Coordinates of C-alpha atoms and ligand atoms in Angstrom, one line a residue:
X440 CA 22.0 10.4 22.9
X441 CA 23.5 6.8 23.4
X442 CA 22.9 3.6 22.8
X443 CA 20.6 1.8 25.7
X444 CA 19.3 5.4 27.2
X445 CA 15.9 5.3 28.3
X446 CA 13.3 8.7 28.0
X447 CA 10.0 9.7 27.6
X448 CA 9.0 10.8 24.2
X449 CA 6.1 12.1 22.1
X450 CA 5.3 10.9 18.8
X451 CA 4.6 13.5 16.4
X452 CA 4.8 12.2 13.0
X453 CA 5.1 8.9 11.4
X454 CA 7.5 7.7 9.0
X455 CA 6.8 5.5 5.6
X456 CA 7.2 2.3 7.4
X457 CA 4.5 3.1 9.7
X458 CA 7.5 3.8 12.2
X459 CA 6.3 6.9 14.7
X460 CA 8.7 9.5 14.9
X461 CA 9.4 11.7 17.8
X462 CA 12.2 14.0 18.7
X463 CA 14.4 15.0 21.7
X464 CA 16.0 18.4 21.9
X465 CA 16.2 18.3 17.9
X466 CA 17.5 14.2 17.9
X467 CA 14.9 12.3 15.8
X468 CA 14.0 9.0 17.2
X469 CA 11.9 6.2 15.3
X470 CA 9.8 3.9 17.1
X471 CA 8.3 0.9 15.8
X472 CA 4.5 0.8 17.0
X473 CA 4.2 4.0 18.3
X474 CA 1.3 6.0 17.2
X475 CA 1.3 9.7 16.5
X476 CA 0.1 11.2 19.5
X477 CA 1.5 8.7 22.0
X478 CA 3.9 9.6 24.9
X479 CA 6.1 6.8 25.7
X480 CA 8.8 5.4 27.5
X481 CA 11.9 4.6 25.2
X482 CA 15.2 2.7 24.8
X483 CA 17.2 3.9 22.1
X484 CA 18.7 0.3 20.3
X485 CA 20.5 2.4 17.7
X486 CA 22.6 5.5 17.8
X487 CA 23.4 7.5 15.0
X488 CA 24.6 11.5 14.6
X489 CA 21.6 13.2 14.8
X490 CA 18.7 10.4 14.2
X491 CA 18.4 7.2 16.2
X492 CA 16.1 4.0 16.1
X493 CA 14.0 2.8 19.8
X494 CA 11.9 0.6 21.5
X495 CA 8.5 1.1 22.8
X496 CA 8.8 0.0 26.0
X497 CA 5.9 1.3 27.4
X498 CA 3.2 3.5 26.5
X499 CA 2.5 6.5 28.9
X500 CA -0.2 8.2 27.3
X501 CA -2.0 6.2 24.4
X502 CA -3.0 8.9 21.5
X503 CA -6.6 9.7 20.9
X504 CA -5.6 7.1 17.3
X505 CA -4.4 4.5 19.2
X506 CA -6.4 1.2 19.1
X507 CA -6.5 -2.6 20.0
X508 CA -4.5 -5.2 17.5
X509 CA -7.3 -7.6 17.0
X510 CA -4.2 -9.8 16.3
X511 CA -2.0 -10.8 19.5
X512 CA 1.1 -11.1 17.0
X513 CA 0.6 -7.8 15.3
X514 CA 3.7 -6.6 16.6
X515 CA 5.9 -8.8 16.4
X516 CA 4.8 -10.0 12.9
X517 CA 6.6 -8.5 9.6
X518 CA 2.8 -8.4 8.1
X519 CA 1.1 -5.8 9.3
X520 CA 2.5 -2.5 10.6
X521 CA -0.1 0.1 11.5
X522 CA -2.9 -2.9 12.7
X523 CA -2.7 -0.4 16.4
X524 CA -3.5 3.2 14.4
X525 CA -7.0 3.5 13.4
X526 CA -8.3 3.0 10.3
X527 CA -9.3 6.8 9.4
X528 CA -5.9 7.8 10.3
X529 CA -4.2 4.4 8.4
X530 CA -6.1 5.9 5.4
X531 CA -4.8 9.7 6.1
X532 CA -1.4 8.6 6.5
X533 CA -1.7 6.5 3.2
X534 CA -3.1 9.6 1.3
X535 CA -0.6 11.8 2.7
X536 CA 2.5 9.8 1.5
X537 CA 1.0 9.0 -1.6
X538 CA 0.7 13.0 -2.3
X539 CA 3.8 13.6 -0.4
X540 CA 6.0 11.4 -3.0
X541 CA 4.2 12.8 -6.6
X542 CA 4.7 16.7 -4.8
X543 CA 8.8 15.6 -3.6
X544 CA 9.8 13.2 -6.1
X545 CA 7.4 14.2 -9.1
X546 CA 7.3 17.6 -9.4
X547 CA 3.4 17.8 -9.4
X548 CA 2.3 21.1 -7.8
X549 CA 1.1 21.3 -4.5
X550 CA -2.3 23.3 -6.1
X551 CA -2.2 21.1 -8.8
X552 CA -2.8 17.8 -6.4
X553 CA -5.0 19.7 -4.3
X554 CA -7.4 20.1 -7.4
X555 CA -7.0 16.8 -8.8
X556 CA -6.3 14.5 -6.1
X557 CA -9.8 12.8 -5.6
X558 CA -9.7 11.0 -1.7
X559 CA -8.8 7.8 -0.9
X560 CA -10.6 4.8 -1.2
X561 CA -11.3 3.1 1.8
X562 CA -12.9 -0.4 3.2
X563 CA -14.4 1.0 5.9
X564 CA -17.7 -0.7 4.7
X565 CA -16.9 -3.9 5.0
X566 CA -15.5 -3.2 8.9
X567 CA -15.1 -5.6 11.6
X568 CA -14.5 -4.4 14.7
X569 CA -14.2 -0.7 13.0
X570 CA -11.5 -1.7 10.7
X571 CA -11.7 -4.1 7.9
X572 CA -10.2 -7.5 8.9
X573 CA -9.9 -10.8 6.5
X574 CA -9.6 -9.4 3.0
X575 CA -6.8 -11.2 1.8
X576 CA -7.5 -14.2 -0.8
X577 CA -4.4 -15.6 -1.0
X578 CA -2.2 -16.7 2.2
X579 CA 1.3 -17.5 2.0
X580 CA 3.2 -19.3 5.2
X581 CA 6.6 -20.4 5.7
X582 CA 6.9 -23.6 7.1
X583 CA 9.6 -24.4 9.5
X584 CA 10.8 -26.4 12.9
X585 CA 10.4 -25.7 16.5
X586 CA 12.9 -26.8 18.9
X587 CA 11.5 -30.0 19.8
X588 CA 11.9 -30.8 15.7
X589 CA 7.9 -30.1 15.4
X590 CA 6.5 -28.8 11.9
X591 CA 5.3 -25.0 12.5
X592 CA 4.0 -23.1 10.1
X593 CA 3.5 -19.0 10.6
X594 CA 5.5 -15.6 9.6
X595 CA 8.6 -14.2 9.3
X596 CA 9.6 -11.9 12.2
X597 CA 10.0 -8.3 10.6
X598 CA 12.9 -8.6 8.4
X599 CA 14.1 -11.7 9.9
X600 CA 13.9 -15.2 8.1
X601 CA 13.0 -16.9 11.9
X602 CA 9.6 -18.2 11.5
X603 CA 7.2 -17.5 14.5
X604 CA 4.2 -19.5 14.3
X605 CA 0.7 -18.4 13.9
X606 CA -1.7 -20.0 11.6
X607 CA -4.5 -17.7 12.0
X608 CA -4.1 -14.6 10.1
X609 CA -6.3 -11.6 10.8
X610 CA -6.0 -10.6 7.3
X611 CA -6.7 -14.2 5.6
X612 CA -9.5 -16.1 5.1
X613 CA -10.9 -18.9 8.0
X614 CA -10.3 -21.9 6.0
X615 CA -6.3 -21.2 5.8
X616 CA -5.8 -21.9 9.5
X617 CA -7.8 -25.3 8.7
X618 CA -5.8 -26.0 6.1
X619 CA -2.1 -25.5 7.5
X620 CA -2.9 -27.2 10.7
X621 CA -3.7 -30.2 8.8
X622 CA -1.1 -30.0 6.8
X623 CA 1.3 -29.8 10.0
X624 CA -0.3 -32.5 11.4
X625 CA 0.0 -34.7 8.3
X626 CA 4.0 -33.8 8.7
X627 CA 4.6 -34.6 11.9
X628 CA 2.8 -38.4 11.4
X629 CA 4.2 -39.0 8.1
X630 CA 7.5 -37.2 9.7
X631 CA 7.9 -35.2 6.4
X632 CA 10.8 -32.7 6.9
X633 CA 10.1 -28.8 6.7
X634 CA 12.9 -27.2 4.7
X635 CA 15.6 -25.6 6.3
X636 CA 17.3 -22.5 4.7
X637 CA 20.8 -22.5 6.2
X638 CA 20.9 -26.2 5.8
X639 CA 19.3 -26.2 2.1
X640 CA 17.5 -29.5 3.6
X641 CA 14.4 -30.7 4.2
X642 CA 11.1 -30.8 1.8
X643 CA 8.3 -28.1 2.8
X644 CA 9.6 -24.5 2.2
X645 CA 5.8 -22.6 2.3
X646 CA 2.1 -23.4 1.9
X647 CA 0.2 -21.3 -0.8
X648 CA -3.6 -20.8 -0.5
X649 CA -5.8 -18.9 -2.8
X650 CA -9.4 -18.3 -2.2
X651 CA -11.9 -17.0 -4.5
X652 CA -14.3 -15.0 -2.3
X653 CA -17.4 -15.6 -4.8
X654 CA -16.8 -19.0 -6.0
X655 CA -15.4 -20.3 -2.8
X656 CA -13.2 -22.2 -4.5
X657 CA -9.6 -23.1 -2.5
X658 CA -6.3 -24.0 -4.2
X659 CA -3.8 -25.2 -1.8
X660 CA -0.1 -25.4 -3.4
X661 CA 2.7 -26.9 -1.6
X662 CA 6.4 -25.4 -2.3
X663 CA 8.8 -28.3 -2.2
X664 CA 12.1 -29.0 -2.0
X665 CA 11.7 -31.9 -4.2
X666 CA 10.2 -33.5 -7.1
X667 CA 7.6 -35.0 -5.2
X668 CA 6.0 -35.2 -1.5
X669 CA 5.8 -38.6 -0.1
X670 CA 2.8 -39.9 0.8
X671 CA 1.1 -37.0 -0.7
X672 CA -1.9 -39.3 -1.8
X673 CA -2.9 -38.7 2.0
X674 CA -2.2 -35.6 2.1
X675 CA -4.7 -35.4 -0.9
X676 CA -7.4 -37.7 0.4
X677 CA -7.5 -35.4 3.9
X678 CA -7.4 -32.2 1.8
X679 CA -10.0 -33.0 -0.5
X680 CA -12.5 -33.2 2.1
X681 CA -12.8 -29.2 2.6
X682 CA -15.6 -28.2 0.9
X683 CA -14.9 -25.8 -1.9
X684 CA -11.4 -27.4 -2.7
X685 CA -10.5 -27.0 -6.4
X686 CA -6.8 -27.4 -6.4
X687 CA -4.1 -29.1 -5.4
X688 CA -0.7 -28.6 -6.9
X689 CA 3.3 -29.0 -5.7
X690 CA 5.4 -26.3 -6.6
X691 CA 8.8 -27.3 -7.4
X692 CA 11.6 -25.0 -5.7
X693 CA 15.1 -26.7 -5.0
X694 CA 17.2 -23.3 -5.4
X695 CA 18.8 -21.7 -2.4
X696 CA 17.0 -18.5 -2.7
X697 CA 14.5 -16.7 -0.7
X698 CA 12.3 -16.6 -4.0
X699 CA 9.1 -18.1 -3.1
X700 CA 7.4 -19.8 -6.0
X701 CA 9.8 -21.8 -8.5
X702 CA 8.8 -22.0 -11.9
X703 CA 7.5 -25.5 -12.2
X704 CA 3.8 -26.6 -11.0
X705 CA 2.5 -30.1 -10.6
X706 CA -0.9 -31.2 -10.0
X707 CA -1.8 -33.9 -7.5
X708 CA -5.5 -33.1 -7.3
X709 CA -8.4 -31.3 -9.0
X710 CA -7.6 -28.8 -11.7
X711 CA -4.6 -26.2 -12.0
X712 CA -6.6 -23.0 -11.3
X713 CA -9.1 -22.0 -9.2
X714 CA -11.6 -19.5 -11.0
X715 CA -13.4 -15.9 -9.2
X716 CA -15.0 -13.1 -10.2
X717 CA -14.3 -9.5 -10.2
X718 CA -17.5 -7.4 -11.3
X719 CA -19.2 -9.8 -13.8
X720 CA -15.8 -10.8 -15.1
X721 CA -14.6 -14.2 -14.5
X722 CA -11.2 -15.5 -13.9
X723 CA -9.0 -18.8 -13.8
X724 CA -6.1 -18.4 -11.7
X725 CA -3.2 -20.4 -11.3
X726 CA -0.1 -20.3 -8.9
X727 CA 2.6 -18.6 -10.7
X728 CA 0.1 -16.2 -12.0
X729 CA -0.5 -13.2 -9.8
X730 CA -3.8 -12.0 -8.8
X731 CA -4.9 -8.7 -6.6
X732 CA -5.2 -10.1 -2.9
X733 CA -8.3 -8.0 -1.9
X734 CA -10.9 -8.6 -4.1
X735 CA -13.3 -5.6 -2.9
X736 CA -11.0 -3.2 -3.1
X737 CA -9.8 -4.5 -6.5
X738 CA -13.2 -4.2 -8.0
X739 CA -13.1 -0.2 -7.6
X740 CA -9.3 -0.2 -8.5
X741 CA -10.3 -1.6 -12.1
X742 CA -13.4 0.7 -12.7
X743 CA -11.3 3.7 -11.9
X744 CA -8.8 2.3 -14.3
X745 CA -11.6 2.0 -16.7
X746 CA -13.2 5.3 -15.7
X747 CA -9.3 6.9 -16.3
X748 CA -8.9 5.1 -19.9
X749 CA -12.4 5.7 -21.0
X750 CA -14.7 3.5 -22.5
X751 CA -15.7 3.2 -26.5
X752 CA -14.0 1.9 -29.7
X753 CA -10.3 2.7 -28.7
X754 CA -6.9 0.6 -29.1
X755 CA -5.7 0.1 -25.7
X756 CA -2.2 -1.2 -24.5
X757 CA -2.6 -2.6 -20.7
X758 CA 1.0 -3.5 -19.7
X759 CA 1.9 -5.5 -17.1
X760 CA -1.4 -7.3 -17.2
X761 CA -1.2 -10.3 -14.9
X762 CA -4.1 -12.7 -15.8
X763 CA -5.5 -10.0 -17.9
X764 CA -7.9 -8.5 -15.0
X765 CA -7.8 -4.6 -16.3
X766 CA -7.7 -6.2 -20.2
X767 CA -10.8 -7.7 -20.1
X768 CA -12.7 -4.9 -18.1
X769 CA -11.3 -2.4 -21.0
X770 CA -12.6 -5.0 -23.5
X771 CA -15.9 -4.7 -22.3
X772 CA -16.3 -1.7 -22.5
X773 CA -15.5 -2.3 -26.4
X774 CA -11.7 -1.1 -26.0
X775 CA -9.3 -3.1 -28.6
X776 CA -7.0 -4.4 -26.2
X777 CA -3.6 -5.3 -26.3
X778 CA -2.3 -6.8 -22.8
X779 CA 1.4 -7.8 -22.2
X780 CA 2.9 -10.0 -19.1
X781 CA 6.3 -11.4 -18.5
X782 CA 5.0 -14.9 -16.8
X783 CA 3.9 -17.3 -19.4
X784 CA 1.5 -18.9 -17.2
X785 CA -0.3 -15.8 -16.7
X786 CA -0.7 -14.8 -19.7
X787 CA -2.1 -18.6 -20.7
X788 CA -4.5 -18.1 -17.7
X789 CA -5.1 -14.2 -19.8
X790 CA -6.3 -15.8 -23.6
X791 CA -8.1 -18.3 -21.4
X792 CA -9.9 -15.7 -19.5
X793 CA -10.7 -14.1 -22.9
X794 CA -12.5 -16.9 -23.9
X795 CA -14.2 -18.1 -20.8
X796 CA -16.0 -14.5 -21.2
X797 CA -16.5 -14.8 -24.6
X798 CA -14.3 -11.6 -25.0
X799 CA -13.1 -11.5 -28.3
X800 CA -11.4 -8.1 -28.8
X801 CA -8.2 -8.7 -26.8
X802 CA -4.8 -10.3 -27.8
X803 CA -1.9 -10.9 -25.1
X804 CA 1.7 -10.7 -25.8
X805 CA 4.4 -12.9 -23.6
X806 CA 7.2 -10.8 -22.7
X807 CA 8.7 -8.2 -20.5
X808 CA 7.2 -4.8 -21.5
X809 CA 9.9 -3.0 -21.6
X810 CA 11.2 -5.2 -24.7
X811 CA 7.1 -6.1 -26.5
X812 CA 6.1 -2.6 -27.1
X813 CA 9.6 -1.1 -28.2
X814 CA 9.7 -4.1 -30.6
X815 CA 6.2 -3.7 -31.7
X816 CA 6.6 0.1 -32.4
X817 CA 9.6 -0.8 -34.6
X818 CA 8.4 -3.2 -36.4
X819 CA 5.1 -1.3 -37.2
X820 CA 7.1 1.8 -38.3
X821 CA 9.4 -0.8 -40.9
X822 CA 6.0 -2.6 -42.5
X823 CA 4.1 0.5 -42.4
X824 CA 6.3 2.7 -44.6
X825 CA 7.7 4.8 -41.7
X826 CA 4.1 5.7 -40.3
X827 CA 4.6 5.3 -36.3
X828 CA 2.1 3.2 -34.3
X829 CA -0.7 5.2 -32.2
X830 CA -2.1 4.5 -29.0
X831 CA -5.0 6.5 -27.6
X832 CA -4.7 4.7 -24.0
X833 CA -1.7 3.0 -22.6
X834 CA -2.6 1.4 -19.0
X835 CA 0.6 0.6 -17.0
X836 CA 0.4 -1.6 -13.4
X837 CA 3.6 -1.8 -13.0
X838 CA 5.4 -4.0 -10.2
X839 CA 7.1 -1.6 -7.1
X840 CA 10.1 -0.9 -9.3
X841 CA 7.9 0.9 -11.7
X842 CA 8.7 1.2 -15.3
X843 CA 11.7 1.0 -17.6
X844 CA 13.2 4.6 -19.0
X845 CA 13.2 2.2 -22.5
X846 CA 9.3 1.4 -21.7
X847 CA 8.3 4.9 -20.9
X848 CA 10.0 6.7 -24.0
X849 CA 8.3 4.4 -26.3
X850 CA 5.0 5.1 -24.4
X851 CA 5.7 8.5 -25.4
X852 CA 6.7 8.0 -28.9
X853 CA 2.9 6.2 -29.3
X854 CA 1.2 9.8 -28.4
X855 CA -1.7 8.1 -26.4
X856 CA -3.8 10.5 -25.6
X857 CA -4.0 9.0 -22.1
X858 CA -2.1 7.4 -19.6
X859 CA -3.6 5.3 -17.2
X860 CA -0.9 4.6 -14.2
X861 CA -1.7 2.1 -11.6
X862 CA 0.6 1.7 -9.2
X863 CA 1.6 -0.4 -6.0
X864 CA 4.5 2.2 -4.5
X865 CA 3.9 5.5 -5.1
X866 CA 7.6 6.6 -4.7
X867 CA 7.9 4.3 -8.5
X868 CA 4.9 6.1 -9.5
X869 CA 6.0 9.8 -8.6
X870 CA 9.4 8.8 -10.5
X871 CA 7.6 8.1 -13.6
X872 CA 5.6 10.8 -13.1
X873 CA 8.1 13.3 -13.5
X874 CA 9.3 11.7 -16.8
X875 CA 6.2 12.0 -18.5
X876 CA 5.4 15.2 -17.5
X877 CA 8.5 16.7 -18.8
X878 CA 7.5 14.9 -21.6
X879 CA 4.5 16.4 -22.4
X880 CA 2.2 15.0 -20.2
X881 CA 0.4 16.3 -17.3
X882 CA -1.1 14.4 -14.4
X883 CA -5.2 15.3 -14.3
X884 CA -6.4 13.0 -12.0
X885 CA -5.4 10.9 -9.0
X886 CA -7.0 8.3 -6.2
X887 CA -5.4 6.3 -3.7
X888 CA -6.9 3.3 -2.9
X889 CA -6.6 0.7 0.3
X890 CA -6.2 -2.2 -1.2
X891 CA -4.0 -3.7 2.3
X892 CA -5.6 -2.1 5.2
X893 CA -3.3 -2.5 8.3
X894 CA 0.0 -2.5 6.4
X895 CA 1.8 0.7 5.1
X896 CA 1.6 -0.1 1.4
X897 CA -1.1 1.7 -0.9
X898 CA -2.6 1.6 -4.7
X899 CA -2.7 4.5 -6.3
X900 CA -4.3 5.1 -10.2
X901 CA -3.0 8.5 -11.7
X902 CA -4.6 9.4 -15.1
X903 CA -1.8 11.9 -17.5
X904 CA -3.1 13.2 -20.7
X905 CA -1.5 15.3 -23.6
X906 CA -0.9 18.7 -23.0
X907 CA -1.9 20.8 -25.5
X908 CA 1.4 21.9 -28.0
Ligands
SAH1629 N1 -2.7 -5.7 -13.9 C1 -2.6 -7.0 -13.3 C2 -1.2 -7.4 -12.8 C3 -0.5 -6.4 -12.0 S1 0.9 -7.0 -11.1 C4 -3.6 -7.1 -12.2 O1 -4.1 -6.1 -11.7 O2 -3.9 -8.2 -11.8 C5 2.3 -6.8 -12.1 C6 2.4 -7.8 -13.2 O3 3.5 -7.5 -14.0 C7 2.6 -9.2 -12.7 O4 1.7 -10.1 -13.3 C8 4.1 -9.5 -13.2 O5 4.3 -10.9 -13.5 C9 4.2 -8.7 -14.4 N2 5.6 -8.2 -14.7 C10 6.6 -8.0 -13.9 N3 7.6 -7.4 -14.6 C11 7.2 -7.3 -15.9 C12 7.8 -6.8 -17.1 N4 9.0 -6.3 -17.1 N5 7.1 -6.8 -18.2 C13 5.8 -7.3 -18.2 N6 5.2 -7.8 -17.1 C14 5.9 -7.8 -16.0

């Protein structure tokens, strides 16, 4: 096979990107938007020994899973992958890799996950147009320049920094499109620059909206290549006039870096935070701080958390707690919770939610993880005359990269009685997995759940307990 040959192929697996595989006289070939059980023309773009990447260039035979984009940019958008499979299979193909990587890369029986693995949680309930469609609550566009010098705002073309535009996202909320369009248009009259990356010029690098789907609150945030945003008092006065806005803030990012957010926020209207609810739980929110973007889905993610840890008069460690979501839904159910988070923001936005529930059994700790509970286990041991601290339920929600060797051993040395995993990759997850279970620990239970229908990436919650000496 060569480079620029053209020939018919059908798709017969799919790979973790969402990428369809196929294979000719034993040469695998991915294909980028090709469903499994689609026979299509291709044009291989990239040779290697015995595997090769293609183009779709034209579908012969659409599979039996094969459905419309409702978005006309779904394919050439980095965003969503699998928006042309159908939802029951997206949700297949989710549970399947998520078992896949805990059987590969964690060791866990095949019987074993066939016992315990509970299905998936899907959002086929809240479907439009079969599949579920406008779940995120927080939007994030880069904001660029045409060719005539116009302000665009849109997407990164899959693993490209070229911005295409598109301001309606199938996955966000209405309002956003509203929003960046008058935003653009406020640019191009005030003729305020969008940022330009190879340059390190120009003053708008992304527009960040958050939308609390019960409150209806909006926060629009404005990442800046500057100290301030001329004219922004405009800006504001145009802004403001959306019903529901809360907040309206400038984040200040002048580093050459493809890191979104910088670390310093200032607010031009309104408040800092918007506030939502998950459950009967409510939240304040501010940029930096990170918050799950689909809030249905996130409402059955906690409780199985909660379910996992158990409820009653337990000390509970939940690390890695952003705002302190999973913390205060422990709390309620009259856990004594300790939460820990790296990003001092958050974890101001965490004591606060404390006491805007009137929570009272929770304390957070700012700090990475990996250095709070090691340090807290010494310590403990040293002004406890040698007795080691205990933990009956350590929650983890790690970010993709999973947990620190130095974080898990110390989980380990607190002999909780159970670990509640919640996880964003499950390739992390399965690593981890392994460690604790040759550890001591044994995976009992185990859910996927869609929290980003449409794009390959997939929650999953694992509960480990003690094995019996
Ligand atoms: N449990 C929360 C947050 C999960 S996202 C929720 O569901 O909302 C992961 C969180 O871990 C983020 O808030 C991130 O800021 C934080 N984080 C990343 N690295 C960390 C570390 N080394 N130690 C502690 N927190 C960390």
């Amino acid at each position: 096979m060569q480079k620029n040959d053209i020939f018919n192929l059908e798709i017969t697996d799919i790979g973790v990107n969402g990428e369809g595989i196929g294979k000719v006289e034993g040469y695998t070939v991915f294909v980028k938007d090709a469903v499994i059980g689609d026979v299509i023309e291709a044009k291989l773009m990239k040779a290697k020994k015995n595997y090769g990447y293609a183009r779709l260039v034209k579908i012969l035979t659409p599979s039996p899973d094969r459905v419309a984009p409702v978005c006309p940019m779904a394919r050439k958008c980095g965003g969503c992958q699998i928006q042309e499979m159908s939802y029951k299979k997206q949700l297949e193909f989710k549970e399947k890799k998520v078992r896949g990587n805990l059987a590969r890369i964690g060791g866990v029986p095949e019987e074993l996950l066939d016992r315990i693995m509970a299905p998936i949680v899907g959002m086929e309930e809240s479907a439009y147009l079969g599949a579920p469609f406008y779940y995120r609550n927080k939007a994030q566009f880069p904001v660029g320049e045409d060719k005539e010098g116009n302000p665009i705002a849109g997407f990164y073309a899959g693993r490209t920094h070229s911005i295409i535009p598109n301001t309606s996202c199938a996955l966000g909320v209405e309002v956003d499109e509203r929003i960046l369009n008058l935003i653009l248009d406020f640019m191009k009259e005030y003729k305020i620059k969008p940022y330009n990356e190879t340059a390190h010029e120009g003053i708008v690098r992304h527009v960040l909206i958050r939308y609390g789907f019960r409150t209806k609150e909006i926060m629009v945030c404005l990442v800046v290549n500057a100290e301030k945003l001329p004219h922004s008092e405009i800006l504001v006065g145009r802004l403001a006039e959306i019903e529901g806005m809360t907040s309206i803030t400038l984040n200040v990012n002048k580093d050459r870096t493809n890191v979104i957010l910088g670390d310093k926020v200032k607010l031009i209207w309104g408040q800092e935070y918007i506030t939502d609810y998950i459950g009967n739980v409510k939240y304040q929110i501010s940029p930096l701080s990170f918050y799950q973007v689909n809030p249905v889905q996130t409402e059955r993610l906690y409780r199985l958390a909660v379910e996992y840890a158990g409820a009653g008069e337990k000390t509970v460690w939940d690390l890695y707690c952003g705002i302190g979501t999973i913390s205060l839904f422990l709390a309620k159910e009259r856990c004594r919770v300790y939460g820990v988070e790296v990003v001092p923001q958050a974890v101001e936005d965490a004591r606060n939610n404390a006491r805007l529930n009137g929570i009272e059994n929770v304390e957070f700790f700012a700090g990475k993880a990996e250095e709070v509970l090691p340090e807290y286990y010494e310590e403990y041991e040293k002004s406890h005359g040698g007795e080691k601290a205990h933990a009956d339920v350590i929650v983890v929600d790690p970010p993709r990269k999973g947990c620190e060797e130095e974080l898990l051993r110390t989980m380990v040395d607190m002999r909780p009685e159970r670990i509640v995993y919640v996880s964003c990759d499950s390739a992390t997850l399965a690593r981890d997995v392994k460690y604790l279970r040759e550890r001591g620990y044994e995976m009992v239970e185990g859910r996927a759940v869609d929290q980003f229908p449409h794009t390959v990436h997939v929650e999953t919650v694992a509960l480990l307990t003690k094995k019996a000496q």
